[in-house]
Each structure stands twice: as structure tokens, then as C-alpha cells.
Short mmCIF file of C-alpha atoms in Angstrom, two decimals:
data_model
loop_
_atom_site.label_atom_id
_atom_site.label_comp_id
_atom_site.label_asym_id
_atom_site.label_seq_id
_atom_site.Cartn_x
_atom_site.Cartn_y
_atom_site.Cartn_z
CA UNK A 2 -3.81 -19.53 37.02
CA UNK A 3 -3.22 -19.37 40.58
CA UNK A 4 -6.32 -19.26 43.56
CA UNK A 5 -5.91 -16.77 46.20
CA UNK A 6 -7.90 -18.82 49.05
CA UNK A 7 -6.84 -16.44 51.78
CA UNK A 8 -9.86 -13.71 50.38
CA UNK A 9 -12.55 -16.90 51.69
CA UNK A 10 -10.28 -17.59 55.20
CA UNK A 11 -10.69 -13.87 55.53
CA UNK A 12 -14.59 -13.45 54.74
CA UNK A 13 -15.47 -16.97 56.35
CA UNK A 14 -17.96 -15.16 59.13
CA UNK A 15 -19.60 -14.29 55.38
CA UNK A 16 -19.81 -17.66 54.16
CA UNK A 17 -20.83 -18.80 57.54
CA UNK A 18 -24.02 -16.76 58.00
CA UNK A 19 -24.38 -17.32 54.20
CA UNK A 20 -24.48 -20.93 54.20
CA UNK A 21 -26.80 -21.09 57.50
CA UNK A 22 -29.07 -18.43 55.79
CA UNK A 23 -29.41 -20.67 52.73
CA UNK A 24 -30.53 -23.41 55.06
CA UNK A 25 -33.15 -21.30 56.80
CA UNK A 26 -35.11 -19.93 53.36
CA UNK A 27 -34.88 -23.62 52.19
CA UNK A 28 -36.48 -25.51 55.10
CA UNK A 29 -38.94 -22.73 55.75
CA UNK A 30 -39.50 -22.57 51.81
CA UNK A 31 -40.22 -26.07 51.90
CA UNK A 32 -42.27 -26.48 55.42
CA UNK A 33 -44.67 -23.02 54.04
CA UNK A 34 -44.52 -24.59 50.62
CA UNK A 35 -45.81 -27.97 51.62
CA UNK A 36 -48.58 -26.62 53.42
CA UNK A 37 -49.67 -24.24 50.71
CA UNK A 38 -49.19 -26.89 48.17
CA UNK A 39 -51.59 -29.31 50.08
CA UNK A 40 -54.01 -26.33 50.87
CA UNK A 41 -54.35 -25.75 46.82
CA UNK A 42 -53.76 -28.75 45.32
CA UNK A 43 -57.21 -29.96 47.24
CA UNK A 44 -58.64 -26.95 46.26
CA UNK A 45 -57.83 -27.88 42.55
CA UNK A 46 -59.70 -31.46 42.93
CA UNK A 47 -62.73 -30.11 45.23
CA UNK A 48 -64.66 -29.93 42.07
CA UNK A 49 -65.86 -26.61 43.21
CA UNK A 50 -66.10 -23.21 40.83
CA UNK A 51 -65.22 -20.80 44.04
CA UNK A 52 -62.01 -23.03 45.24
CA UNK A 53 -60.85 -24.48 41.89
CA UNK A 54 -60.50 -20.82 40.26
CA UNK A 55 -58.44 -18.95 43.03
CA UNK A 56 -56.27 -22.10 42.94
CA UNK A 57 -55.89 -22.39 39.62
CA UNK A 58 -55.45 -18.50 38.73
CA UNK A 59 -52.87 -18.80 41.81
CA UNK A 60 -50.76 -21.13 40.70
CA UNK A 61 -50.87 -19.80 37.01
CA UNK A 62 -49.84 -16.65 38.37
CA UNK A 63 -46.72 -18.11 40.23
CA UNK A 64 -45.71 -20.52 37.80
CA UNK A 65 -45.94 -18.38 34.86
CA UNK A 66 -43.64 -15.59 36.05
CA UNK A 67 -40.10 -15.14 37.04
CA UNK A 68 -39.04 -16.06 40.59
CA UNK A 69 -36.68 -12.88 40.31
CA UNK A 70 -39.70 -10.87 39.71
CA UNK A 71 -41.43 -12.02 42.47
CA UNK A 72 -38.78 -11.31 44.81
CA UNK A 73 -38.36 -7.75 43.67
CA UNK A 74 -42.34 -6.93 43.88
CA UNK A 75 -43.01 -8.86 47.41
CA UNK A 76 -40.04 -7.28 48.82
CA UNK A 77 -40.67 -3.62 47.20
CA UNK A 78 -43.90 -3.54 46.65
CA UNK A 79 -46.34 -5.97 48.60
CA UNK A 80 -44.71 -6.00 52.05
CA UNK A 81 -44.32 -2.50 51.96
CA UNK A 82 -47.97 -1.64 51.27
CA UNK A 83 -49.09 -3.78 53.33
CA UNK A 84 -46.62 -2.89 56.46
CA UNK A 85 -47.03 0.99 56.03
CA UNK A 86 -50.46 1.54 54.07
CA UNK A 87 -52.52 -1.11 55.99
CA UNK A 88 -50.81 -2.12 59.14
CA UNK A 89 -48.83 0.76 60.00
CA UNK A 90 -45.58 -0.56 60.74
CA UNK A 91 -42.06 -0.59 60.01
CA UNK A 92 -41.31 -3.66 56.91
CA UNK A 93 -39.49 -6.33 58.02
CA UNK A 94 -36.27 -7.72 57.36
CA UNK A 95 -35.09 -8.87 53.72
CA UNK A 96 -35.24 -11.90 55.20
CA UNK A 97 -38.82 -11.82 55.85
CA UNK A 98 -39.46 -11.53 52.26
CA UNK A 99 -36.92 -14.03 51.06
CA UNK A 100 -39.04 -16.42 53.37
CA UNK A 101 -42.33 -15.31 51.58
CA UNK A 102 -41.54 -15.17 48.22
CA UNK A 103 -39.60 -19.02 48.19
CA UNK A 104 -42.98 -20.13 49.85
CA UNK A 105 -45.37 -18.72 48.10
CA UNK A 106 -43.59 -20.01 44.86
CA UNK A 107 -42.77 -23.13 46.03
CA UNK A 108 -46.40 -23.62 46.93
CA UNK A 109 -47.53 -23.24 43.65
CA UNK A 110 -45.54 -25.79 42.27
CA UNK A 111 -45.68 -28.03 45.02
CA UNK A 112 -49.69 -27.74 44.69
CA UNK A 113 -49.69 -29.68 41.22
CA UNK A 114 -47.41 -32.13 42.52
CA UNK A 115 -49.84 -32.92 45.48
CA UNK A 116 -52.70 -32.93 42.78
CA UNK A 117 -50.98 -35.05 40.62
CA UNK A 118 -50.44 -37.64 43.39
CA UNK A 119 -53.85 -37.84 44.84
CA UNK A 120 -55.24 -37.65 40.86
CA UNK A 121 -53.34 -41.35 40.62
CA UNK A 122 -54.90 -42.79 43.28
CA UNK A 123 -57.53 -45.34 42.29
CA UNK A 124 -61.12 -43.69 42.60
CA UNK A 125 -62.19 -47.21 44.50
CA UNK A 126 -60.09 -45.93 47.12
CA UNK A 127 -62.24 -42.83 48.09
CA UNK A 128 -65.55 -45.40 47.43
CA UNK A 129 -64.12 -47.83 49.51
CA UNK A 130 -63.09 -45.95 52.51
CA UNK A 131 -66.32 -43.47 52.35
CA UNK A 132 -68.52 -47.01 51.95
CA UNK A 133 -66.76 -47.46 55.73
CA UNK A 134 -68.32 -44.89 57.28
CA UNK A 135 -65.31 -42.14 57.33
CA UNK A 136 -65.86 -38.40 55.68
CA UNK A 137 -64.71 -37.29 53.16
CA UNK A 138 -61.47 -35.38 55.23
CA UNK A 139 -60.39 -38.57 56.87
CA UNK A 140 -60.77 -40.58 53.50
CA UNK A 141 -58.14 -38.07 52.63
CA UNK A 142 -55.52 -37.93 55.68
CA UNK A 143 -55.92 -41.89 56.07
CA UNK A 144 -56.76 -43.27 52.56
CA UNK A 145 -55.81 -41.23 50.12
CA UNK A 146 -52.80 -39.00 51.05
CA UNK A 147 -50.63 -41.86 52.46
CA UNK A 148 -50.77 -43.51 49.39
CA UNK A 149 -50.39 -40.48 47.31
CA UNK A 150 -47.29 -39.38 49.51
CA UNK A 151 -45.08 -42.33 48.01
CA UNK A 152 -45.80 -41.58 44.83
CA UNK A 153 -45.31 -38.16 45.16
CA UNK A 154 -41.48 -38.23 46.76
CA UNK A 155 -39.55 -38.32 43.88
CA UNK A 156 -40.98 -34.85 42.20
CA UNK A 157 -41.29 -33.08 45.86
CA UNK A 158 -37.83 -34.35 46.01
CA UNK A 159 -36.74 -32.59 43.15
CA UNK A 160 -38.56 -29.51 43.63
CA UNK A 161 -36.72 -29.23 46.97
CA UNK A 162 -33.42 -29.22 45.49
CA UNK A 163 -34.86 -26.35 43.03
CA UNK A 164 -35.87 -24.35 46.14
CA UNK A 165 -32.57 -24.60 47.57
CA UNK A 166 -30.81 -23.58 44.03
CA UNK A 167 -33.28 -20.72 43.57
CA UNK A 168 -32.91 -19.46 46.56
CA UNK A 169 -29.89 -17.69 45.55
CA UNK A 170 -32.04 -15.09 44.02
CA UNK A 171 -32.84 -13.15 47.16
CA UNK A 172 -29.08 -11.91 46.68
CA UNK A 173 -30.83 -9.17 44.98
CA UNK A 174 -32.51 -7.76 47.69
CA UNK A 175 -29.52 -7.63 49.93
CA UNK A 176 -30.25 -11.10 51.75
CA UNK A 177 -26.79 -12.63 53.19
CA UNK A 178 -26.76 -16.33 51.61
CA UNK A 179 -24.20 -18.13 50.15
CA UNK A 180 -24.59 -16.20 46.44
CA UNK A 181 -24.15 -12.88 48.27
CA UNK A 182 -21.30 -13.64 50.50
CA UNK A 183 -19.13 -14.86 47.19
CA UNK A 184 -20.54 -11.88 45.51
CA UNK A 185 -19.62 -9.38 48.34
CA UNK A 186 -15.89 -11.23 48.92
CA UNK A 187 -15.51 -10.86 44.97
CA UNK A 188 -16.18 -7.01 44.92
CA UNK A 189 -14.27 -6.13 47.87
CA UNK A 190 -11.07 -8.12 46.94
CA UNK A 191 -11.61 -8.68 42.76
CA UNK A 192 -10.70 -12.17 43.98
CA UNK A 193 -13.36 -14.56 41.78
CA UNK A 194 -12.65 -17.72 41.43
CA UNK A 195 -12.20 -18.58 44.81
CA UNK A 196 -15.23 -17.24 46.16
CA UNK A 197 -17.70 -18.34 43.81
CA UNK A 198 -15.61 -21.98 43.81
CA UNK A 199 -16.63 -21.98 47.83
CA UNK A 200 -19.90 -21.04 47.12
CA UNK A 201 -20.38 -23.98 44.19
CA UNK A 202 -19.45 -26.02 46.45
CA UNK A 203 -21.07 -25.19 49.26
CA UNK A 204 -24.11 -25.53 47.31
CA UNK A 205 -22.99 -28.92 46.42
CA UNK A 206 -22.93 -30.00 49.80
CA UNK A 207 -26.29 -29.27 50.86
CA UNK A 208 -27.95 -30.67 47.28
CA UNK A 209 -26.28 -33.85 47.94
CA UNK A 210 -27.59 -34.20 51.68
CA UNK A 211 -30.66 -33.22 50.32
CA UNK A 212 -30.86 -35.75 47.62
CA UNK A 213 -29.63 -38.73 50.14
CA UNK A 214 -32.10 -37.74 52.65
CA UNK A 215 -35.02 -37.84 49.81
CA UNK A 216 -33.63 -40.73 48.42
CA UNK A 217 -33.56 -42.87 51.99
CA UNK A 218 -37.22 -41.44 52.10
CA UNK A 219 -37.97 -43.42 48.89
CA UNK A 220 -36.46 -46.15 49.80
CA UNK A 221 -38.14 -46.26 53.46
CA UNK A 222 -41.82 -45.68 51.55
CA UNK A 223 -41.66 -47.53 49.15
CA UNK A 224 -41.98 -51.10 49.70
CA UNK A 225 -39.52 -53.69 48.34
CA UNK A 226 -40.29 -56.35 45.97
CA UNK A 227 -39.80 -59.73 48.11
CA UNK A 228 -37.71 -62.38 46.01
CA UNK A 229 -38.91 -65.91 44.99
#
């Protein structure tokens, strides 16, 4: 079985845009879902009724539906109400709700990886770092969450490399990544196998970046063992 590669030299400005698209929805996925995360996972350890129950129905909500579906209703439902019923104003781009949905999902997941972590630390640590006169927010950002944060690399790790794989989803609403431009160069020239082999491995690139940069991360945090 032969490989006509000439259909991918001829749709490259499609792979391009797809491949820097990808890269967009996952770092802004990730930078949105980070600070989402943090917002809810300390939400879900306040120990209070009115900010551990939106959290918790939040991330229940998120986590116990499809990512597809979430797509389709931000980008066909939410946005849209919200841009014409309530702001008045044209929707924005695919894009735009690419961006949202990978965020707001992400968030939910990263949220019990953030409680998790600070859940691990030692309750001493709070004690002793309150019992030194700081509050309880800079017993957090000093004490707590830097301690947390190495423990917490290797799952935020992986759930990075499952944003940037499920990001391929916004292909259904039209959104240029790497999924649509092999899906668009299959259609238009019935050429598979060498599309979807570019965009396979395309995806492969960035997953293994990804997983050397989080692994150097790990390795930088974490401290070594010294020898005897």
C-alpha cells in the first residue's frame, strides 16, 4: 500500500495553522485551568458550606460529563446566550469557545489534583507557620503550596498531556487544529493515511516535549537523595 505524501506538501499552510492552533488551546487550557483549579480546589478544603458546595457541584458537573458535550453546549448554547441575550453582541470566534471549554474542564480536574496535594501536606505545617505570626493566605502561598507543588507535578503533568490530546475535540465546531486539518486534507483528496499519519505524529511531537519539559520539572523540584 503506497502513501501519497504530496496531499500533506499541498495542505501544509493547514497543518501549519493546525499545529500552532493546538499549541494555543493547550497552553491557554492549561494557564486558565491552573488558575481555576487553585481557585476551587481551596474552595474544596475552606471547610465552608457556601464555597465547598459550588466547588464540589462544579467539578461533579465537569468531570461527570463528556468533554464533547461540553464543547457543543458552550459553543451553541452558552456563548450564544450570553453574547446575544445578555450582552448584545456578535459571538466570538470558535476559537473563543475552544479556549473556554478546555479551561473550564481542565479546571475541574486540575482542582482535585491541587486538593489532593495540599490534603498531603502535614497539618503541623499550617500550625507551625500560623504559630509564626503569618495568616492563613500566606501560610498557603509560602508554606503550604510550595510543598504541595512537588508533589503535585507528576498528575498536573499528566493531565497536561490529556489537555493537549483532548483538545482535538473542538474539530467539531469547525476549530482549525491539527485533527481538522487531516480531516479536511482527507475529504478533499480521499487521501487518509497520510494525513492522519502527519497528524499522529505531529501530536507525538508536542506530547513528548511536553513530557520532557514536566519531567525536567520533577527532577528540578524534587530534591535528590545525597549518597553515603
Amino acid at each position: 500500500m503506497s502513501i501519497d505524501w504530496s496531499v500533506v506538501i499541498e495542505y501544509k499552510d493547514f497543518f501549519i495553522r493546525g499545529f500552532i492552533t493546538t499549541i494555543e488551546l493547550t497552553i491557554v487550557g492549561i494557564g486558565f485551568g491552573l488558575l481555576i483549579g487553585l481557585i476551587l480546589g481551596l474552595m474544596q478544603i475552606s471547610g465552608k458550606a457556601y464555597l465547598k458546595i459550588p466547588a464540589r457541584i462544579y467539578v461533579d458537573l465537569f468531570r461527570g460529563t463528556p468533554l464533547l458535550l461540553q464543547v457543543l453546549a458552550i459553543h451553541f448554547a452558552v456563548i450564544p446566550t450570553i453574547c446575544e441575550e445578555i450582552l448584545q453582541i456578535t459571538p466570538p470566534s470558535a476559537l473563543f469557545s475552544g479556549f473556554v471549554a478546555l479551561s473550564l474542564n481542565a479546571g475541574a480536574y486540575i482542582s482535585e489534583i491541587f486538593r489532593g496535594g495540599i490534603e498531603s501536606i502535614e497539618k503541623g505545617q499550617m500550625e507551625a507557620a500560623r504559630s509564626l505570626g503569618m495568616n492563613y493566605a500566606q501560610a498557603m502561598r509560602l508554606v503550604i503550596l510550595p510543598q504541595a507543588f512537588k508533589r503535585m507535578l507528576p498528575p498536573l503533568g499528566n493531565e497536561f498531556i490529556a489537555l493537549l490530546k483532548d483538545s482535538s475535540l473542538v474539530t467539531v465546531i469547525a476549530v482549525n487544529d491539527i485533527t481538522y486539518a487531516a480531516f479536511t486534507t482527507a475529504k478533499s483528496t480521499f487521501e487518509r493515511m497520510g494525513p492522519y499519519i502527519t497528524a499522529a505524529v505531529m501530536y507525538l511531537i508536542i506530547t513528548l516535549i511536553l513530557s520532557r519539559v514536566v519531567f525536567y520539572l520533577e527532577k528540578h523540584f524534587t530534591p535528590q537523595t545525597r549518597k553515603k
